[in-house]
Amino acid sequence: MDWLQIVVLSLIQGITEFLPVSSSAHLILVPVFSDWSDQGLAFDVALHLGSLGAVVIYFRDEILRMLTSWCASVAGRGTDQDARLAWWVILATVPVGLAGLLFKDVIEQYARSPMVLAFGLIFFGLLLGLADWRFRGSRSEYQLRWSDALWIGIGQALALIPGTSRSGITITVALMLGMGREAAARFSFLLSIPVIVLAGGLEACELIQTGVDVHWGDMALGTLLSGVSAYLCIHFFLSFIKRIGMQPFVVYRLLLGIALIWLFG
């Protein structure tokens, strides 16, 4: 990989991982519009590691409280709001974990075409716009019930469909359940931690089994760039949706989906 490919792929991953615009769609489209070869499993692991580091560092205080309270609840010392939030993150991860085990190979084989991407971008973009316009409330992530977490987790499983956007669908379901924009986004970001760990761990296992050569310099640069860009994206996204909302992302998704249909239809 040359330095330009590393920079472009890292920035795309970092910027789109936490925006409701589908990072997988953008990464899939890169080789469609360029002559770059596939970046390989090792670089995918590096990009996931950067995104994981960004969200963990950004929410480090919340994560520490959740872990401390969760361990206390497991030990039988009571359950407070931070422990419940940790349990809801675990519960919401179960559906996507099961769906990934059952359907990952099928989706990768049959559902990574530009037209599927276009459908995912447009349909789930309209759903996000509707949720933000009609159903948005003021509930915080600490006011979630176990059933809310389960519904958000079921929605997250749909993110296996390219173009859906993991953050987009989880924010959509959260808004439909009456959560506020910032709370929905924060819970979505917290949900990304176990998902990225699972996805990155699976890719790391595949990498070890294949025994391919690893270019450590490329991986280090990719991790750094994706991590820094993801951290900045989280910060500015939370500020942006507080003032403006989700509709600009809806418009972007619709335009990108229409462009894909025009190009490949």
PDB file of C-alpha atoms in Angstrom:
ATOM      1  CA  MET A   1       0.000   0.000   0.000  1.00  0.00           C
ATOM      2  CA  ASP A   2       1.241   3.483  -0.799  1.00  0.00           C
ATOM      3  CA  TRP A   3       0.912   6.361   1.629  1.00  0.00           C
ATOM      4  CA  LEU A   4      -2.054   7.941  -0.212  1.00  0.00           C
ATOM      5  CA  GLN A   5      -4.098   4.744   0.023  1.00  0.00           C
ATOM      6  CA  ILE A   6      -3.291   4.450   3.736  1.00  0.00           C
ATOM      7  CA  VAL A   7      -4.320   8.052   4.428  1.00  0.00           C
ATOM      8  CA  VAL A   8      -7.553   7.889   2.401  1.00  0.00           C
ATOM      9  CA  LEU A   9      -8.742   4.566   3.841  1.00  0.00           C
ATOM     10  CA  SER A  10      -7.824   5.571   7.400  1.00  0.00           C
ATOM     11  CA  LEU A  11      -9.659   8.886   7.186  1.00  0.00           C
ATOM     12  CA  ILE A  12     -12.718   7.276   5.596  1.00  0.00           C
ATOM     13  CA  GLN A  13     -12.863   4.688   8.378  1.00  0.00           C
ATOM     14  CA  GLY A  14     -12.286   7.217  11.136  1.00  0.00           C
ATOM     15  CA  ILE A  15     -14.765   9.801   9.868  1.00  0.00           C
ATOM     16  CA  THR A  16     -17.566   7.466   8.799  1.00  0.00           C
ATOM     17  CA  GLU A  17     -17.385   4.818  11.551  1.00  0.00           C
ATOM     18  CA  PHE A  18     -19.442   6.905  13.976  1.00  0.00           C
ATOM     19  CA  LEU A  19     -21.455   9.015  11.534  1.00  0.00           C
ATOM     20  CA  PRO A  20     -24.853   7.645  10.435  1.00  0.00           C
ATOM     21  CA  VAL A  21     -23.683   7.315   6.813  1.00  0.00           C
ATOM     22  CA  SER A  22     -22.279   3.739   6.676  1.00  0.00           C
ATOM     23  CA  SER A  23     -18.515   3.302   6.875  1.00  0.00           C
ATOM     24  CA  SER A  24     -18.747  -0.065   5.114  1.00  0.00           C
ATOM     25  CA  ALA A  25     -20.460   1.558   2.134  1.00  0.00           C
ATOM     26  CA  HIS A  26     -17.686   4.105   1.735  1.00  0.00           C
ATOM     27  CA  LEU A  27     -14.911   1.516   2.150  1.00  0.00           C
ATOM     28  CA  ILE A  28     -16.593  -0.819  -0.348  1.00  0.00           C
ATOM     29  CA  LEU A  29     -16.851   2.029  -2.873  1.00  0.00           C
ATOM     30  CA  VAL A  30     -13.154   2.949  -2.691  1.00  0.00           C
ATOM     31  CA  PRO A  31     -11.964   0.081  -4.943  1.00  0.00           C
ATOM     32  CA  VAL A  32     -14.956   0.704  -7.251  1.00  0.00           C
ATOM     33  CA  PHE A  33     -13.693   4.227  -8.021  1.00  0.00           C
ATOM     34  CA  SER A  34      -9.956   3.498  -7.848  1.00  0.00           C
ATOM     35  CA  ASP A  35      -7.459   0.924  -9.058  1.00  0.00           C
ATOM     36  CA  TRP A  36      -6.304   0.122  -5.520  1.00  0.00           C
ATOM     37  CA  SER A  37      -6.221  -3.525  -4.541  1.00  0.00           C
ATOM     38  CA  ASP A  38      -7.928  -4.756  -1.383  1.00  0.00           C
ATOM     39  CA  GLN A  39      -6.133  -3.446   1.695  1.00  0.00           C
ATOM     40  CA  GLY A  40      -6.107  -6.850   3.385  1.00  0.00           C
ATOM     41  CA  LEU A  41      -7.062  -8.185   6.797  1.00  0.00           C
ATOM     42  CA  ALA A  42      -4.084  -6.706   8.652  1.00  0.00           C
ATOM     43  CA  PHE A  43      -4.990  -3.166   7.671  1.00  0.00           C
ATOM     44  CA  ASP A  44      -8.657  -3.790   8.523  1.00  0.00           C
ATOM     45  CA  VAL A  45      -7.571  -4.812  12.027  1.00  0.00           C
ATOM     46  CA  ALA A  46      -5.499  -1.626  12.297  1.00  0.00           C
ATOM     47  CA  LEU A  47      -8.457   0.559  11.276  1.00  0.00           C
ATOM     48  CA  HIS A  48     -10.735  -1.130  13.804  1.00  0.00           C
ATOM     49  CA  LEU A  49      -8.088  -0.701  16.494  1.00  0.00           C
ATOM     50  CA  GLY A  50      -7.925   3.028  15.788  1.00  0.00           C
ATOM     51  CA  SER A  51     -11.705   3.426  15.982  1.00  0.00           C
ATOM     52  CA  LEU A  52     -11.821   1.404  19.187  1.00  0.00           C
ATOM     53  CA  GLY A  53      -9.105   3.504  20.791  1.00  0.00           C
ATOM     54  CA  ALA A  54     -10.924   6.715  19.859  1.00  0.00           C
ATOM     55  CA  VAL A  55     -14.266   5.779  21.434  1.00  0.00           C
ATOM     56  CA  VAL A  56     -12.652   4.297  24.546  1.00  0.00           C
ATOM     57  CA  ILE A  57     -10.537   7.399  25.134  1.00  0.00           C
ATOM     58  CA  TYR A  58     -13.441   9.772  24.478  1.00  0.00           C
ATOM     59  CA  PHE A  59     -15.798   7.979  26.869  1.00  0.00           C
ATOM     60  CA  ARG A  60     -13.116   6.845  29.325  1.00  0.00           C
ATOM     61  CA  ASP A  61     -14.843   8.347  32.396  1.00  0.00           C
ATOM     62  CA  GLU A  62     -18.221   6.798  31.565  1.00  0.00           C
ATOM     63  CA  ILE A  63     -16.632   3.445  30.745  1.00  0.00           C
ATOM     64  CA  LEU A  64     -14.700   3.378  34.024  1.00  0.00           C
ATOM     65  CA  ARG A  65     -17.875   4.091  36.002  1.00  0.00           C
ATOM     66  CA  MET A  66     -19.785   1.437  34.071  1.00  0.00           C
ATOM     67  CA  LEU A  67     -17.100  -1.199  34.567  1.00  0.00           C
ATOM     68  CA  THR A  68     -16.771  -0.454  38.271  1.00  0.00           C
ATOM     69  CA  SER A  69     -20.517  -0.554  38.860  1.00  0.00           C
ATOM     70  CA  TRP A  70     -20.993  -3.618  36.671  1.00  0.00           C
ATOM     71  CA  CYS A  71     -18.358  -5.575  38.600  1.00  0.00           C
ATOM     72  CA  ALA A  72     -20.050  -4.500  41.843  1.00  0.00           C
ATOM     73  CA  SER A  73     -23.428  -5.710  40.548  1.00  0.00           C
ATOM     74  CA  VAL A  74     -21.942  -9.066  39.516  1.00  0.00           C
ATOM     75  CA  ALA A  75     -20.486  -9.383  43.019  1.00  0.00           C
ATOM     76  CA  GLY A  76     -23.964  -8.778  44.472  1.00  0.00           C
ATOM     77  CA  ARG A  77     -23.315  -5.296  45.845  1.00  0.00           C
ATOM     78  CA  GLY A  78     -26.315  -3.648  44.186  1.00  0.00           C
ATOM     79  CA  THR A  79     -27.113  -2.214  40.767  1.00  0.00           C
ATOM     80  CA  ASP A  80     -26.959   1.513  40.060  1.00  0.00           C
ATOM     81  CA  GLN A  81     -27.598   3.398  36.823  1.00  0.00           C
ATOM     82  CA  ASP A  82     -24.069   2.843  35.516  1.00  0.00           C
ATOM     83  CA  ALA A  83     -24.291  -0.901  36.127  1.00  0.00           C
ATOM     84  CA  ARG A  84     -27.649  -1.033  34.352  1.00  0.00           C
ATOM     85  CA  LEU A  85     -26.212   0.860  31.393  1.00  0.00           C
ATOM     86  CA  ALA A  86     -23.361  -1.652  31.187  1.00  0.00           C
ATOM     87  CA  TRP A  87     -25.851  -4.534  31.254  1.00  0.00           C
ATOM     88  CA  TRP A  88     -27.906  -2.876  28.498  1.00  0.00           C
ATOM     89  CA  VAL A  89     -24.786  -2.536  26.324  1.00  0.00           C
ATOM     90  CA  ILE A  90     -24.117  -6.255  26.783  1.00  0.00           C
ATOM     91  CA  LEU A  91     -27.748  -7.156  26.052  1.00  0.00           C
ATOM     92  CA  ALA A  92     -27.850  -4.987  22.920  1.00  0.00           C
ATOM     93  CA  THR A  93     -24.702  -6.703  21.600  1.00  0.00           C
ATOM     94  CA  VAL A  94     -26.198 -10.201  21.663  1.00  0.00           C
ATOM     95  CA  PRO A  95     -28.433  -9.861  18.542  1.00  0.00           C
ATOM     96  CA  VAL A  96     -25.668  -8.552  16.285  1.00  0.00           C
ATOM     97  CA  GLY A  97     -23.289 -11.233  17.569  1.00  0.00           C
ATOM     98  CA  LEU A  98     -25.763 -13.991  16.718  1.00  0.00           C
ATOM     99  CA  ALA A  99     -26.636 -12.425  13.363  1.00  0.00           C
ATOM    100  CA  GLY A 100     -22.963 -12.102  12.508  1.00  0.00           C
ATOM    101  CA  LEU A 101     -22.313 -15.774  13.214  1.00  0.00           C
ATOM    102  CA  LEU A 102     -25.350 -16.897  11.210  1.00  0.00           C
ATOM    103  CA  PHE A 103     -25.356 -14.554   8.222  1.00  0.00           C
ATOM    104  CA  LYS A 104     -21.910 -12.940   7.852  1.00  0.00           C
ATOM    105  CA  ASP A 105     -20.718 -15.187   5.012  1.00  0.00           C
ATOM    106  CA  VAL A 106     -24.020 -14.967   3.127  1.00  0.00           C
ATOM    107  CA  ILE A 107     -24.111 -11.180   3.318  1.00  0.00           C
ATOM    108  CA  GLU A 108     -20.473 -10.812   2.261  1.00  0.00           C
ATOM    109  CA  GLN A 109     -21.100 -13.073  -0.743  1.00  0.00           C
ATOM    110  CA  TYR A 110     -24.403 -11.701  -1.987  1.00  0.00           C
ATOM    111  CA  ALA A 111     -25.079  -8.266  -0.489  1.00  0.00           C
ATOM    112  CA  ARG A 112     -22.027  -6.122  -1.179  1.00  0.00           C
ATOM    113  CA  SER A 113     -23.150  -4.753  -4.548  1.00  0.00           C
ATOM    114  CA  PRO A 114     -23.582  -1.013  -5.268  1.00  0.00           C
ATOM    115  CA  MET A 115     -27.352  -1.476  -5.656  1.00  0.00           C
ATOM    116  CA  VAL A 116     -27.668  -3.046  -2.201  1.00  0.00           C
ATOM    117  CA  LEU A 117     -25.622  -0.158  -0.851  1.00  0.00           C
ATOM    118  CA  ALA A 118     -27.951   2.307  -2.562  1.00  0.00           C
ATOM    119  CA  PHE A 119     -31.027   0.629  -1.071  1.00  0.00           C
ATOM    120  CA  GLY A 120     -29.505   0.626   2.416  1.00  0.00           C
ATOM    121  CA  LEU A 121     -28.438   4.247   2.210  1.00  0.00           C
ATOM    122  CA  ILE A 122     -31.817   5.483   0.964  1.00  0.00           C
ATOM    123  CA  PHE A 123     -34.236   3.325   2.966  1.00  0.00           C
ATOM    124  CA  PHE A 124     -32.488   3.543   6.314  1.00  0.00           C
ATOM    125  CA  GLY A 125     -31.674   7.194   5.678  1.00  0.00           C
ATOM    126  CA  LEU A 126     -35.384   7.975   5.299  1.00  0.00           C
ATOM    127  CA  LEU A 127     -36.066   5.969   8.454  1.00  0.00           C
ATOM    128  CA  LEU A 128     -33.482   8.047  10.346  1.00  0.00           C
ATOM    129  CA  GLY A 129     -35.087  11.253   9.100  1.00  0.00           C
ATOM    130  CA  LEU A 130     -38.532  10.084  10.177  1.00  0.00           C
ATOM    131  CA  ALA A 131     -37.283   9.061  13.631  1.00  0.00           C
ATOM    132  CA  ASP A 132     -35.549  12.389  14.188  1.00  0.00           C
ATOM    133  CA  TRP A 133     -38.551  14.375  12.965  1.00  0.00           C
ATOM    134  CA  ARG A 134     -41.503  12.535  14.503  1.00  0.00           C
ATOM    135  CA  PHE A 135     -40.418  10.367  17.429  1.00  0.00           C
ATOM    136  CA  ARG A 136     -37.450  12.068  19.080  1.00  0.00           C
ATOM    137  CA  GLY A 137     -37.912  12.663  22.811  1.00  0.00           C
ATOM    138  CA  SER A 138     -35.752  13.617  25.766  1.00  0.00           C
ATOM    139  CA  ARG A 139     -34.949  10.312  27.470  1.00  0.00           C
ATOM    140  CA  SER A 140     -31.298   9.756  28.385  1.00  0.00           C
ATOM    141  CA  GLU A 141     -29.318   6.541  28.080  1.00  0.00           C
ATOM    142  CA  TYR A 142     -29.749   6.062  31.828  1.00  0.00           C
ATOM    143  CA  GLN A 143     -33.535   5.907  31.396  1.00  0.00           C
ATOM    144  CA  LEU A 144     -33.455   2.899  29.090  1.00  0.00           C
ATOM    145  CA  ARG A 145     -35.261  -0.307  30.011  1.00  0.00           C
ATOM    146  CA  TRP A 146     -34.019  -3.772  29.141  1.00  0.00           C
ATOM    147  CA  SER A 147     -36.621  -4.010  26.376  1.00  0.00           C
ATOM    148  CA  ASP A 148     -35.344  -0.749  24.858  1.00  0.00           C
ATOM    149  CA  ALA A 149     -31.801  -2.093  24.811  1.00  0.00           C
ATOM    150  CA  LEU A 150     -32.993  -5.297  23.163  1.00  0.00           C
ATOM    151  CA  TRP A 151     -34.845  -3.407  20.415  1.00  0.00           C
ATOM    152  CA  ILE A 152     -31.779  -1.246  19.752  1.00  0.00           C
ATOM    153  CA  GLY A 153     -29.694  -4.421  19.626  1.00  0.00           C
ATOM    154  CA  ILE A 154     -32.066  -6.001  17.100  1.00  0.00           C
ATOM    155  CA  GLY A 155     -31.777  -2.849  15.022  1.00  0.00           C
ATOM    156  CA  GLN A 156     -28.002  -3.039  15.273  1.00  0.00           C
ATOM    157  CA  ALA A 157     -28.091  -6.513  13.735  1.00  0.00           C
ATOM    158  CA  LEU A 158     -29.515  -4.942  10.557  1.00  0.00           C
ATOM    159  CA  ALA A 159     -26.222  -3.076  10.167  1.00  0.00           C
ATOM    160  CA  LEU A 160     -24.793  -6.267   8.645  1.00  0.00           C
ATOM    161  CA  ILE A 161     -26.620  -5.161   5.490  1.00  0.00           C
ATOM    162  CA  PRO A 162     -24.165  -2.871   3.646  1.00  0.00           C
ATOM    163  CA  GLY A 163     -25.337   0.728   3.498  1.00  0.00           C
ATOM    164  CA  THR A 164     -27.389   0.504   6.676  1.00  0.00           C
ATOM    165  CA  SER A 165     -24.825   2.086   9.057  1.00  0.00           C
ATOM    166  CA  ARG A 166     -24.418   0.630  12.516  1.00  0.00           C
ATOM    167  CA  SER A 167     -24.515   4.024  14.192  1.00  0.00           C
ATOM    168  CA  GLY A 168     -27.344   5.140  11.920  1.00  0.00           C
ATOM    169  CA  ILE A 169     -29.700   2.254  12.709  1.00  0.00           C
ATOM    170  CA  THR A 170     -28.994   2.250  16.449  1.00  0.00           C
ATOM    171  CA  ILE A 171     -29.579   6.014  16.641  1.00  0.00           C
ATOM    172  CA  THR A 172     -32.765   5.570  14.588  1.00  0.00           C
ATOM    173  CA  VAL A 173     -34.222   2.936  16.911  1.00  0.00           C
ATOM    174  CA  ALA A 174     -33.155   4.922  19.991  1.00  0.00           C
ATOM    175  CA  LEU A 175     -34.896   8.032  18.663  1.00  0.00           C
ATOM    176  CA  MET A 176     -38.022   6.001  17.937  1.00  0.00           C
ATOM    177  CA  LEU A 177     -37.981   4.894  21.568  1.00  0.00           C
ATOM    178  CA  GLY A 178     -38.097   8.529  22.668  1.00  0.00           C
ATOM    179  CA  MET A 179     -34.437   9.203  23.384  1.00  0.00           C
ATOM    180  CA  GLY A 180     -32.834  12.581  22.756  1.00  0.00           C
ATOM    181  CA  ARG A 181     -30.314  13.042  19.958  1.00  0.00           C
ATOM    182  CA  GLU A 182     -27.200  13.239  22.130  1.00  0.00           C
ATOM    183  CA  ALA A 183     -28.309  10.358  24.357  1.00  0.00           C
ATOM    184  CA  ALA A 184     -29.071   8.193  21.325  1.00  0.00           C
ATOM    185  CA  ALA A 185     -25.664   8.969  19.829  1.00  0.00           C
ATOM    186  CA  ARG A 186     -23.820   8.337  23.112  1.00  0.00           C
ATOM    187  CA  PHE A 187     -25.503   4.965  23.582  1.00  0.00           C
ATOM    188  CA  SER A 188     -24.717   4.099  19.962  1.00  0.00           C
ATOM    189  CA  PHE A 189     -21.056   4.961  20.516  1.00  0.00           C
ATOM    190  CA  LEU A 190     -20.892   2.861  23.675  1.00  0.00           C
ATOM    191  CA  LEU A 191     -22.480  -0.021  21.756  1.00  0.00           C
ATOM    192  CA  SER A 192     -19.711   0.232  19.164  1.00  0.00           C
ATOM    193  CA  ILE A 193     -17.080  -0.894  21.680  1.00  0.00           C
ATOM    194  CA  PRO A 194     -18.046  -4.590  21.984  1.00  0.00           C
ATOM    195  CA  VAL A 195     -18.988  -4.711  18.289  1.00  0.00           C
ATOM    196  CA  ILE A 196     -15.593  -3.385  17.187  1.00  0.00           C
ATOM    197  CA  VAL A 197     -13.864  -5.752  19.621  1.00  0.00           C
ATOM    198  CA  LEU A 198     -15.783  -8.722  18.197  1.00  0.00           C
ATOM    199  CA  ALA A 199     -15.229  -7.708  14.561  1.00  0.00           C
ATOM    200  CA  GLY A 200     -11.572  -6.863  15.086  1.00  0.00           C
ATOM    201  CA  GLY A 201     -11.000 -10.056  17.077  1.00  0.00           C
ATOM    202  CA  LEU A 202     -12.543 -12.168  14.321  1.00  0.00           C
ATOM    203  CA  GLU A 203     -10.378 -10.477  11.701  1.00  0.00           C
ATOM    204  CA  ALA A 204      -7.294 -10.923  13.894  1.00  0.00           C
ATOM    205  CA  CYS A 205      -8.010 -14.658  14.218  1.00  0.00           C
ATOM    206  CA  GLU A 206      -8.386 -14.938  10.436  1.00  0.00           C
ATOM    207  CA  LEU A 207      -5.136 -13.011  10.012  1.00  0.00           C
ATOM    208  CA  ILE A 208      -3.269 -15.393  12.311  1.00  0.00           C
ATOM    209  CA  GLN A 209      -4.686 -18.423  10.496  1.00  0.00           C
ATOM    210  CA  THR A 210      -3.687 -17.137   7.064  1.00  0.00           C
ATOM    211  CA  GLY A 211      -0.171 -16.292   8.204  1.00  0.00           C
ATOM    212  CA  VAL A 212       0.228 -13.371   5.808  1.00  0.00           C
ATOM    213  CA  ASP A 213       3.052 -10.869   6.143  1.00  0.00           C
ATOM    214  CA  VAL A 214       2.197  -7.820   8.238  1.00  0.00           C
ATOM    215  CA  HIS A 215       3.497  -4.382   7.305  1.00  0.00           C
ATOM    216  CA  TRP A 216       3.747  -2.882  10.774  1.00  0.00           C
ATOM    217  CA  GLY A 217       4.482   0.633   9.557  1.00  0.00           C
ATOM    218  CA  ASP A 218       1.301   0.697   7.462  1.00  0.00           C
ATOM    219  CA  MET A 219      -0.711  -0.677  10.383  1.00  0.00           C
ATOM    220  CA  ALA A 220       0.684   1.863  12.839  1.00  0.00           C
ATOM    221  CA  LEU A 221      -0.058   4.798  10.530  1.00  0.00           C
ATOM    222  CA  GLY A 222      -3.545   3.481   9.773  1.00  0.00           C
ATOM    223  CA  THR A 223      -4.317   3.013  13.457  1.00  0.00           C
ATOM    224  CA  LEU A 224      -3.126   6.522  14.317  1.00  0.00           C
ATOM    225  CA  LEU A 225      -4.970   8.294  11.501  1.00  0.00           C
ATOM    226  CA  SER A 226      -8.238   6.405  11.956  1.00  0.00           C
ATOM    227  CA  GLY A 227      -8.079   6.910  15.721  1.00  0.00           C
ATOM    228  CA  VAL A 228      -7.450  10.671  15.605  1.00  0.00           C
ATOM    229  CA  SER A 229     -10.063  11.269  12.910  1.00  0.00           C
ATOM    230  CA  ALA A 230     -12.631   9.105  14.750  1.00  0.00           C
ATOM    231  CA  TYR A 231     -12.030  10.971  18.022  1.00  0.00           C
ATOM    232  CA  LEU A 232     -12.540  14.346  16.342  1.00  0.00           C
ATOM    233  CA  CYS A 233     -15.592  13.006  14.523  1.00  0.00           C
ATOM    234  CA  ILE A 234     -17.256  11.908  17.790  1.00  0.00           C
ATOM    235  CA  HIS A 235     -16.582  15.287  19.385  1.00  0.00           C
ATOM    236  CA  PHE A 236     -17.918  17.401  16.525  1.00  0.00           C
ATOM    237  CA  PHE A 237     -20.813  15.062  15.738  1.00  0.00           C
ATOM    238  CA  LEU A 238     -22.237  15.353  19.253  1.00  0.00           C
ATOM    239  CA  SER A 239     -21.987  19.138  19.047  1.00  0.00           C
ATOM    240  CA  PHE A 240     -23.440  19.222  15.535  1.00  0.00           C
ATOM    241  CA  ILE A 241     -26.567  17.170  16.198  1.00  0.00           C
ATOM    242  CA  LYS A 242     -27.311  19.209  19.314  1.00  0.00           C
ATOM    243  CA  ARG A 243     -27.594  22.349  17.189  1.00  0.00           C
ATOM    244  CA  ILE A 244     -28.771  21.048  13.810  1.00  0.00           C
ATOM    245  CA  GLY A 245     -29.973  17.456  14.065  1.00  0.00           C
ATOM    246  CA  MET A 246     -29.823  14.430  11.768  1.00  0.00           C
ATOM    247  CA  GLN A 247     -31.380  15.816   8.597  1.00  0.00           C
ATOM    248  CA  PRO A 248     -28.098  16.800   6.835  1.00  0.00           C
ATOM    249  CA  PHE A 249     -26.958  13.177   7.119  1.00  0.00           C
ATOM    250  CA  VAL A 250     -30.292  12.027   5.722  1.00  0.00           C
ATOM    251  CA  VAL A 251     -29.845  14.299   2.697  1.00  0.00           C
ATOM    252  CA  TYR A 252     -26.280  13.041   2.193  1.00  0.00           C
ATOM    253  CA  ARG A 253     -27.422   9.417   2.291  1.00  0.00           C
ATOM    254  CA  LEU A 254     -30.188  10.070  -0.232  1.00  0.00           C
ATOM    255  CA  LEU A 255     -27.843  11.864  -2.638  1.00  0.00           C
ATOM    256  CA  LEU A 256     -25.208   9.128  -2.375  1.00  0.00           C
ATOM    257  CA  GLY A 257     -27.801   6.404  -2.863  1.00  0.00           C
ATOM    258  CA  ILE A 258     -29.274   8.143  -5.921  1.00  0.00           C
ATOM    259  CA  ALA A 259     -25.776   8.622  -7.340  1.00  0.00           C
ATOM    260  CA  LEU A 260     -25.097   4.883  -6.974  1.00  0.00           C
ATOM    261  CA  ILE A 261     -28.339   4.002  -8.758  1.00  0.00           C
ATOM    262  CA  TRP A 262     -27.455   6.436 -11.563  1.00  0.00           C
ATOM    263  CA  LEU A 263     -23.955   5.030 -11.919  1.00  0.00           C
ATOM    264  CA  PHE A 264     -24.685   1.320 -11.604  1.00  0.00           C
ATOM    265  CA  GLY A 265     -28.406   0.962 -12.300  1.00  0.00           C
TER     266      GLY A 265
END
